[in-house]
GROMACS .gro file of C-alpha atoms in nm:
model
  333
    1MET     CA    1  -6.748   0.640   4.811
    2GLU     CA    2  -6.659   0.682   5.178
    3SER     CA    3  -6.291   0.757   5.208
    4LEU     CA    4  -6.243   0.594   5.546
    5ARG     CA    5  -6.254   0.219   5.603
    6VAL     CA    6  -6.167   0.089   5.949
    7GLN     CA    7  -6.003  -0.221   5.802
    8ASN     CA    8  -5.761   0.009   5.617
    9VAL     CA    9  -5.700   0.226   5.926
   10ALA     CA   10  -5.628  -0.085   6.136
   11SER     CA   11  -5.372  -0.216   5.887
   12HIS     CA   12  -5.168   0.108   5.918
   13VAL     CA   13  -5.195   0.168   6.294
   14ASN     CA   14  -4.912   0.053   6.520
   15GLU     CA   15  -4.976   0.209   6.861
   16ALA     CA   16  -5.167   0.539   6.866
   17ILE     CA   17  -5.517   0.522   6.721
   18PRO     CA   18  -5.689   0.821   6.558
   19GLU     CA   19  -5.876   1.041   6.805
   20MET     CA   20  -6.202   0.999   6.610
   21PHE     CA   21  -6.226   0.642   6.747
   22VAL     CA   22  -6.140   0.715   7.112
   23ARG     CA   23  -6.454   0.713   7.326
   24SER     CA   24  -6.522   0.937   7.625
   25LYS     CA   25  -6.449   0.793   7.970
   26THR     CA   26  -6.823   0.728   8.020
   27GLU     CA   27  -6.821   0.494   7.718
   28GLN     CA   28  -6.474   0.337   7.717
   29PRO     CA   29  -6.515  -0.038   7.770
   30GLY     CA   30  -6.192  -0.052   7.971
   31VAL     CA   31  -6.358   0.174   8.230
   32THR     CA   32  -6.726   0.075   8.204
   33THR     CA   33  -6.721  -0.307   8.171
   34VAL     CA   34  -6.776  -0.525   8.480
   35GLN     CA   35  -6.456  -0.733   8.473
   36GLY     CA   36  -6.432  -1.105   8.540
   37THR     CA   37  -6.802  -1.177   8.499
   38THR     CA   38  -6.987  -1.289   8.188
   39LEU     CA   39  -7.360  -1.236   8.173
   40GLN     CA   40  -7.548  -1.564   8.185
   41VAL     CA   41  -7.809  -1.468   7.928
   42PRO     CA   42  -8.087  -1.733   7.906
   43ILE     CA   43  -7.998  -2.028   7.680
   44ILE     CA   44  -8.307  -2.194   7.531
   45ASP     CA   45  -8.294  -2.543   7.379
   46LEU     CA   46  -8.546  -2.557   7.094
   47SER     CA   47  -8.519  -2.937   7.077
   48ASN     CA   48  -8.666  -2.977   7.427
   49PRO     CA   49  -8.969  -3.212   7.394
   50ASN     CA   50  -9.144  -3.002   7.660
   51GLU     CA   51  -9.290  -2.730   7.435
   52GLU     CA   52  -9.454  -2.552   7.729
   53LYS     CA   53  -9.112  -2.508   7.888
   54ILE     CA   54  -8.968  -2.359   7.565
   55LEU     CA   55  -9.263  -2.123   7.539
   56LYS     CA   56  -9.229  -2.008   7.900
   57GLU     CA   57  -8.852  -1.953   7.862
   58ILE     CA   58  -8.891  -1.745   7.543
   59ILE     CA   59  -9.162  -1.526   7.698
   60GLU     CA   60  -8.973  -1.474   8.025
   61ALA     CA   61  -8.647  -1.390   7.848
   62SER     CA   62  -8.826  -1.142   7.619
   63CYS     CA   63  -8.993  -0.968   7.914
   64GLU     CA   64  -8.699  -0.964   8.155
   65TRP     CA   65  -8.385  -0.965   7.941
   66GLY     CA   66  -8.476  -0.858   7.588
   67MET     CA   67  -8.228  -1.118   7.466
   68PHE     CA   68  -8.158  -1.491   7.477
   69GLN     CA   69  -7.953  -1.754   7.298
   70ILE     CA   70  -8.113  -2.048   7.120
   71VAL     CA   71  -7.944  -2.384   7.064
   72ASN     CA   72  -8.057  -2.692   6.868
   73HIS     CA   73  -8.242  -2.453   6.636
   74HIS     CA   74  -8.234  -2.689   6.335
   75ILE     CA   75  -7.987  -2.478   6.134
   76PRO     CA   76  -7.700  -2.721   6.063
   77SER     CA   77  -7.371  -2.618   6.227
   78GLU     CA   78  -7.190  -2.699   5.900
   79LEU     CA   79  -7.411  -2.448   5.717
   80ILE     CA   80  -7.342  -2.181   5.980
   81ARG     CA   81  -6.969  -2.244   5.935
   82LYS     CA   82  -6.994  -2.204   5.556
   83TYR     CA   83  -7.210  -1.893   5.594
   84GLN     CA   84  -6.946  -1.739   5.819
   85ASP     CA   85  -6.663  -1.849   5.588
   86VAL     CA   86  -6.807  -1.677   5.279
   87GLY     CA   87  -6.866  -1.354   5.475
   88LYS     CA   88  -6.510  -1.361   5.608
   89GLU     CA   89  -6.373  -1.426   5.258
   90PHE     CA   90  -6.555  -1.118   5.127
   91PHE     CA   91  -6.386  -0.894   5.385
   92GLU     CA   92  -6.049  -1.046   5.297
   93LEU     CA   93  -6.082  -0.933   4.932
   94SER     CA   94  -5.884  -0.631   4.808
   95PRO     CA   95  -6.023  -0.285   4.893
   96GLU     CA   96  -6.096  -0.229   4.522
   97GLU     CA   97  -6.303  -0.546   4.502
   98LYS     CA   98  -6.505  -0.459   4.816
   99GLU     CA   99  -6.570  -0.104   4.696
  100LYS     CA  100  -6.767  -0.245   4.400
  101TYR     CA  101  -7.042  -0.308   4.657
  102ALA     CA  102  -7.020   0.032   4.827
  103LYS     CA  103  -7.342   0.202   4.930
  104ASP     CA  104  -7.487   0.437   4.669
  105PRO     CA  105  -7.394   0.794   4.774
  106GLY     CA  106  -7.701   0.984   4.887
  107SER     CA  107  -7.921   0.675   4.898
  108GLN     CA  108  -8.162   0.638   5.190
  109SER     CA  109  -8.106   0.261   5.177
  110LEU     CA  110  -7.868   0.095   5.422
  111GLU     CA  111  -7.770  -0.169   5.164
  112GLY     CA  112  -7.411  -0.206   5.052
  113TYR     CA  113  -7.056  -0.206   5.187
  114GLY     CA  114  -6.974   0.082   5.419
  115THR     CA  115  -6.857   0.218   5.750
  116LYS     CA  116  -7.089   0.497   5.866
  117LEU     CA  117  -7.441   0.389   5.964
  118GLN     CA  118  -7.593   0.663   6.176
  119LYS     CA  119  -7.537   1.015   6.299
  120GLU     CA  120  -7.218   1.004   6.505
  121LEU     CA  121  -7.239   1.176   6.842
  122ASP     CA  122  -6.934   1.399   6.909
  123GLY     CA  123  -6.798   1.281   6.571
  124LYS     CA  124  -6.687   0.949   6.726
  125LYS     CA  125  -6.666   0.651   6.490
  126GLY     CA  126  -6.719   0.283   6.555
  127TRP     CA  127  -6.429   0.041   6.495
  128VAL     CA  128  -6.622  -0.156   6.232
  129ASP     CA  129  -6.694  -0.192   5.861
  130HIS     CA  130  -7.009  -0.363   5.738
  131LEU     CA  131  -7.203  -0.508   5.448
  132PHE     CA  132  -7.583  -0.482   5.440
  133HIS     CA  133  -7.821  -0.656   5.202
  134LYS     CA  134  -8.174  -0.796   5.210
  135LEU     CA  135  -8.246  -1.170   5.224
  136TRP     CA  136  -8.626  -1.149   5.204
  137PRO     CA  137  -8.882  -1.090   5.055
  138PRO     CA  138  -8.773  -1.188   4.702
  139SER     CA  139  -8.925  -0.873   4.549
  140ASP     CA  140  -8.700  -0.656   4.771
  141ILE     CA  141  -8.370  -0.831   4.702
  142ASN     CA  142  -8.108  -0.630   4.513
  143TYR     CA  143  -7.833  -0.866   4.404
  144ARG     CA  144  -7.607  -0.572   4.320
  145PHE     CA  145  -7.510  -0.579   4.689
  146TRP     CA  146  -7.453  -0.955   4.711
  147PRO     CA  147  -7.081  -1.035   4.663
  148GLU     CA  148  -6.991  -1.238   4.354
  149ASN     CA  149  -6.672  -1.336   4.532
  150PRO     CA  150  -6.639  -1.586   4.684
  151PRO     CA  151  -6.844  -1.767   4.414
  152SER     CA  152  -7.041  -1.972   4.670
  153TYR     CA  153  -7.155  -1.661   4.863
  154ARG     CA  154  -7.504  -1.645   4.712
  155GLU     CA  155  -7.582  -2.016   4.731
  156VAL     CA  156  -7.468  -2.050   5.094
  157THR     CA  157  -7.638  -1.729   5.210
  158GLU     CA  158  -7.968  -1.823   5.042
  159GLU     CA  159  -7.956  -2.166   5.207
  160TYR     CA  160  -7.903  -2.007   5.550
  161ALA     CA  161  -8.187  -1.762   5.482
  162LYS     CA  162  -8.425  -2.054   5.407
  163TYR     CA  163  -8.351  -2.221   5.739
  164LEU     CA  164  -8.387  -1.892   5.923
  165HIS     CA  165  -8.755  -1.863   5.823
  166GLY     CA  166  -8.845  -2.163   6.037
  167VAL     CA  167  -8.674  -2.013   6.343
  168VAL     CA  168  -8.837  -1.673   6.292
  169ASP     CA  169  -9.182  -1.832   6.258
  170GLU     CA  170  -9.131  -2.034   6.577
  171LEU     CA  171  -9.029  -1.724   6.773
  172PHE     CA  172  -9.322  -1.515   6.643
  173LYS     CA  173  -9.564  -1.793   6.739
  174ALA     CA  174  -9.424  -1.812   7.093
  175LEU     CA  175  -9.428  -1.434   7.138
  176SER     CA  176  -9.785  -1.419   7.005
  177LEU     CA  177  -9.901  -1.677   7.260
  178GLY     CA  178  -9.714  -1.485   7.529
  179LEU     CA  179  -9.936  -1.184   7.458
  180GLY     CA  180 -10.251  -1.393   7.499
  181LEU     CA  181 -10.311  -1.399   7.122
  182GLU     CA  182 -10.354  -1.699   6.895
  183GLY     CA  183 -10.021  -1.836   6.768
  184HIS     CA  184 -10.068  -1.690   6.418
  185GLU     CA  185 -10.198  -1.344   6.512
  186LEU     CA  186  -9.873  -1.157   6.582
  187ARG     CA  187  -9.716  -1.263   6.252
  188GLU     CA  188 -10.033  -1.175   6.062
  189ALA     CA  189 -10.050  -0.832   6.228
  190VAL     CA  190  -9.700  -0.748   6.102
  191ASN     CA  191  -9.765  -0.866   5.743
  192GLY     CA  192  -9.547  -1.171   5.808
  193ASP     CA  193  -9.489  -1.285   5.449
  194LYS     CA  194  -9.354  -0.940   5.363
  195LEU     CA  195  -9.131  -0.897   5.668
  196VAL     CA  196  -8.789  -0.772   5.562
  197HIS     CA  197  -8.494  -0.993   5.657
  198LEU     CA  198  -8.197  -0.756   5.645
  199LEU     CA  199  -7.849  -0.908   5.683
  200LYS     CA  200  -7.561  -0.705   5.821
  201ILE     CA  201  -7.211  -0.852   5.833
  202ASN     CA  202  -6.995  -0.667   6.087
  203TYR     CA  203  -6.617  -0.677   6.052
  204TYR     CA  204  -6.421  -0.554   6.357
  205PRO     CA  205  -6.045  -0.563   6.284
  206PRO     CA  206  -5.788  -0.594   6.563
  207CYS     CA  207  -5.724  -0.269   6.751
  208PRO     CA  208  -5.408  -0.182   6.950
  209HIS     CA  209  -5.622  -0.017   7.223
  210PRO     CA  210  -5.950  -0.209   7.246
  211GLU     CA  211  -6.015  -0.062   7.591
  212LEU     CA  212  -6.065   0.285   7.435
  213VAL     CA  213  -6.297   0.208   7.142
  214LEU     CA  214  -6.633   0.051   7.065
  215GLY     CA  215  -6.723  -0.150   6.759
  216VAL     CA  216  -7.083  -0.036   6.777
  217PRO     CA  217  -7.192   0.204   7.055
  218ALA     CA  218  -7.481   0.132   7.293
  219HIS     CA  219  -7.817   0.092   7.120
  220SER     CA  220  -8.131  -0.114   7.090
  221ASP     CA  221  -8.227  -0.260   6.750
  222MET     CA  222  -8.505  -0.102   6.542
  223SER     CA  223  -8.635  -0.442   6.435
  224PHE     CA  224  -8.907  -0.673   6.569
  225LEU     CA  225  -8.635  -0.932   6.632
  226THR     CA  226  -8.266  -0.970   6.546
  227LEU     CA  227  -8.111  -1.315   6.501
  228LEU     CA  228  -7.733  -1.304   6.519
  229VAL     CA  229  -7.447  -1.548   6.485
  230PRO     CA  230  -7.104  -1.424   6.602
  231ASN     CA  231  -6.762  -1.573   6.547
  232GLU     CA  232  -6.577  -1.704   6.852
  233VAL     CA  233  -6.406  -1.372   6.940
  234GLN     CA  234  -6.567  -1.214   7.247
  235GLY     CA  235  -6.733  -0.878   7.183
  236LEU     CA  236  -7.106  -0.865   7.250
  237GLN     CA  237  -7.198  -0.676   7.568
  238ALA     CA  238  -7.538  -0.616   7.725
  239CYS     CA  239  -7.653  -0.371   7.989
  240LYS     CA  240  -7.812  -0.524   8.298
  241ASP     CA  241  -7.899  -0.317   8.605
  242ASP     CA  242  -7.710  -0.019   8.453
  243GLN     CA  243  -7.386  -0.221   8.425
  244TRP     CA  244  -7.211  -0.346   8.111
  245TYR     CA  245  -7.122  -0.715   8.094
  246ASP     CA  246  -6.968  -0.945   7.834
  247VAL     CA  247  -7.225  -1.191   7.698
  248LYS     CA  248  -7.097  -1.547   7.712
  249TYR     CA  249  -7.019  -1.692   7.366
  250VAL     CA  250  -7.200  -2.022   7.304
  251PRO     CA  251  -7.080  -2.218   6.997
  252ASN     CA  252  -7.349  -2.267   6.729
  253ALA     CA  253  -7.605  -2.066   6.924
  254ILE     CA  254  -7.813  -1.793   6.766
  255VAL     CA  255  -7.835  -1.478   6.975
  256VAL     CA  256  -8.185  -1.328   6.967
  257HIS     CA  257  -8.246  -0.960   7.045
  258VAL     CA  258  -8.592  -0.819   7.107
  259GLY     CA  259  -8.613  -0.497   6.904
  260ASP     CA  260  -8.800  -0.167   6.935
  261GLN     CA  261  -9.089  -0.269   6.708
  262MET     CA  262  -9.162  -0.574   6.925
  263GLN     CA  263  -9.177  -0.346   7.228
  264VAL     CA  264  -9.426  -0.123   7.045
  265ILE     CA  265  -9.657  -0.397   6.916
  266SER     CA  266  -9.656  -0.570   7.259
  267ASN     CA  267  -9.738  -0.232   7.421
  268GLY     CA  268  -9.427  -0.255   7.635
  269LYS     CA  269  -9.453  -0.616   7.756
  270TYR     CA  270  -9.144  -0.726   7.562
  271LYS     CA  271  -8.832  -0.518   7.626
  272PRO     CA  272  -8.558  -0.440   7.374
  273VAL     CA  273  -8.205  -0.511   7.492
  274TRP     CA  274  -7.953  -0.228   7.529
  275HIS     CA  275  -7.628  -0.365   7.386
  276ARG     CA  276  -7.295  -0.269   7.231
  277THR     CA  277  -6.983  -0.435   7.090
  278THR     CA  278  -6.619  -0.429   7.191
  279VAL     CA  279  -6.320  -0.533   6.983
  280SER     CA  280  -6.006  -0.740   7.031
  281LYS     CA  281  -5.639  -0.646   7.040
  282ASN     CA  282  -5.516  -0.942   6.835
  283GLU     CA  283  -5.812  -1.103   6.662
  284THR     CA  284  -6.077  -1.004   6.411
  285ARG     CA  285  -6.430  -1.022   6.546
  286MET     CA  286  -6.721  -1.071   6.308
  287SER     CA  287  -7.096  -1.104   6.352
  288TRP     CA  288  -7.391  -1.176   6.123
  289PRO     CA  289  -7.713  -1.017   6.255
  290VAL     CA  290  -8.033  -1.052   6.051
  291PHE     CA  291  -8.286  -0.782   6.138
  292ILE     CA  292  -8.652  -0.887   6.104
  293GLU     CA  293  -8.825  -0.561   6.017
  294PRO     CA  294  -9.155  -0.425   5.885
  295GLN     CA  295  -9.185  -0.288   5.533
  296PRO     CA  296  -9.097   0.086   5.527
  297GLU     CA  297  -9.459   0.195   5.474
  298GLN     CA  298  -9.599  -0.040   5.739
  299GLU     CA  299  -9.741   0.137   6.041
  300VAL     CA  300  -9.657  -0.030   6.371
  301GLY     CA  301  -9.849   0.040   6.690
  302PRO     CA  302  -9.969  -0.162   6.990
  303HIS     CA  303 -10.178  -0.465   6.887
  304PRO     CA  304 -10.544  -0.361   6.923
  305LYS     CA  305 -10.638  -0.682   7.110
  306LEU     CA  306 -10.398  -0.589   7.393
  307LEU     CA  307 -10.555  -0.250   7.462
  308ASN     CA  308 -10.824  -0.179   7.719
  309GLN     CA  309 -10.897   0.057   8.007
  310ASP     CA  310 -10.631  -0.104   8.223
  311ASN     CA  311 -10.376  -0.123   7.941
  312PRO     CA  312 -10.398   0.199   7.736
  313PRO     CA  313 -10.159   0.244   7.440
  314LYS     CA  314  -9.807   0.341   7.549
  315PHE     CA  315  -9.688   0.412   7.192
  316LYS     CA  316  -9.829   0.600   6.894
  317PRO     CA  317  -9.854   0.407   6.565
  318LYS     CA  318  -9.575   0.510   6.328
  319LYS     CA  319  -9.459   0.412   5.979
  320PHE     CA  320  -9.140   0.211   6.010
  321LYS     CA  321  -8.953   0.435   5.762
  322ASP     CA  322  -9.026   0.737   5.985
  323TYR     CA  323  -8.923   0.548   6.298
  324ALA     CA  324  -8.595   0.440   6.132
  325TYR     CA  325  -8.519   0.792   6.008
  326CYS     CA  326  -8.559   0.936   6.359
  327LYS     CA  327  -8.356   0.657   6.518
  328LEU     CA  328  -8.060   0.680   6.278
  329ASN     CA  329  -8.053   1.060   6.296
  330LYS     CA  330  -8.087   1.074   6.676
  331ILE     CA  331  -8.421   1.257   6.658
  332PRO     CA  332  -8.664   1.183   6.945
  333GLN     CA  333  -8.952   0.955   6.837
   0.00000   0.00000   0.00000
């Protein structure tokens, strides 16, 4: 069991925060955030009857931004509310109850309740606790890491996961067409029915000095795509033109990040977004990203149909488990 939980630290801190959380001046959001401006990340309405327009917007956002927000995505807002409620209720359980779902010590798997995720540069910790577990495929699900409390957690989360499939399929189809492939080819190339849907619930408790800490430091996601719903507390930031900006919160939107594997398979056409999270002085921020990833043994390289004399491969094919190991341990790919 990890001895340190940020939720526990936060409940005992009045003014000074432990040095292990204080970022260097080059990372502190109080110093590095562009103030007074929120980034107008593209907002794409999936209910638009003009399908060509939707397609164009998804492709442009994936090439130029590496992120966008989708609205009218057919996941009922009431279901999103319930999904967020059950996650919040889990983190409000007693420490003893949450520790039943702690990550297995020494396991290579990310699944379970925990705090540390990756090698920490300069020993600095993020102001966040998390719960990871898989939503798909059924053969990969380990219910040991699904909370039994609140009792409706499994039913609500499985319902959300069902709806998410439709959104993922729509995005893969659009991104496939954007590469000049048939609509089904990108999903087929990544073994679409076996794609891992990995849920992470992030819990960022209030912090007396939010200007000094980060919830999660700057990174791009390892996934093909990440589909995230946040609560209403501001915290997501993205880097644009080497500057950090708050990303505008849009109620009931799903935030989509292009991940590293999508960059690889598109041979660099689609760009992953460099992002991080800040925390609040008085409110708890939470977010629910679902990472759409290859199976660990799946090798991901540029799609062969994209390669020719004018477009040679920019990336070497690599098994996803090896890519993830290097990324989490800060080893160059």
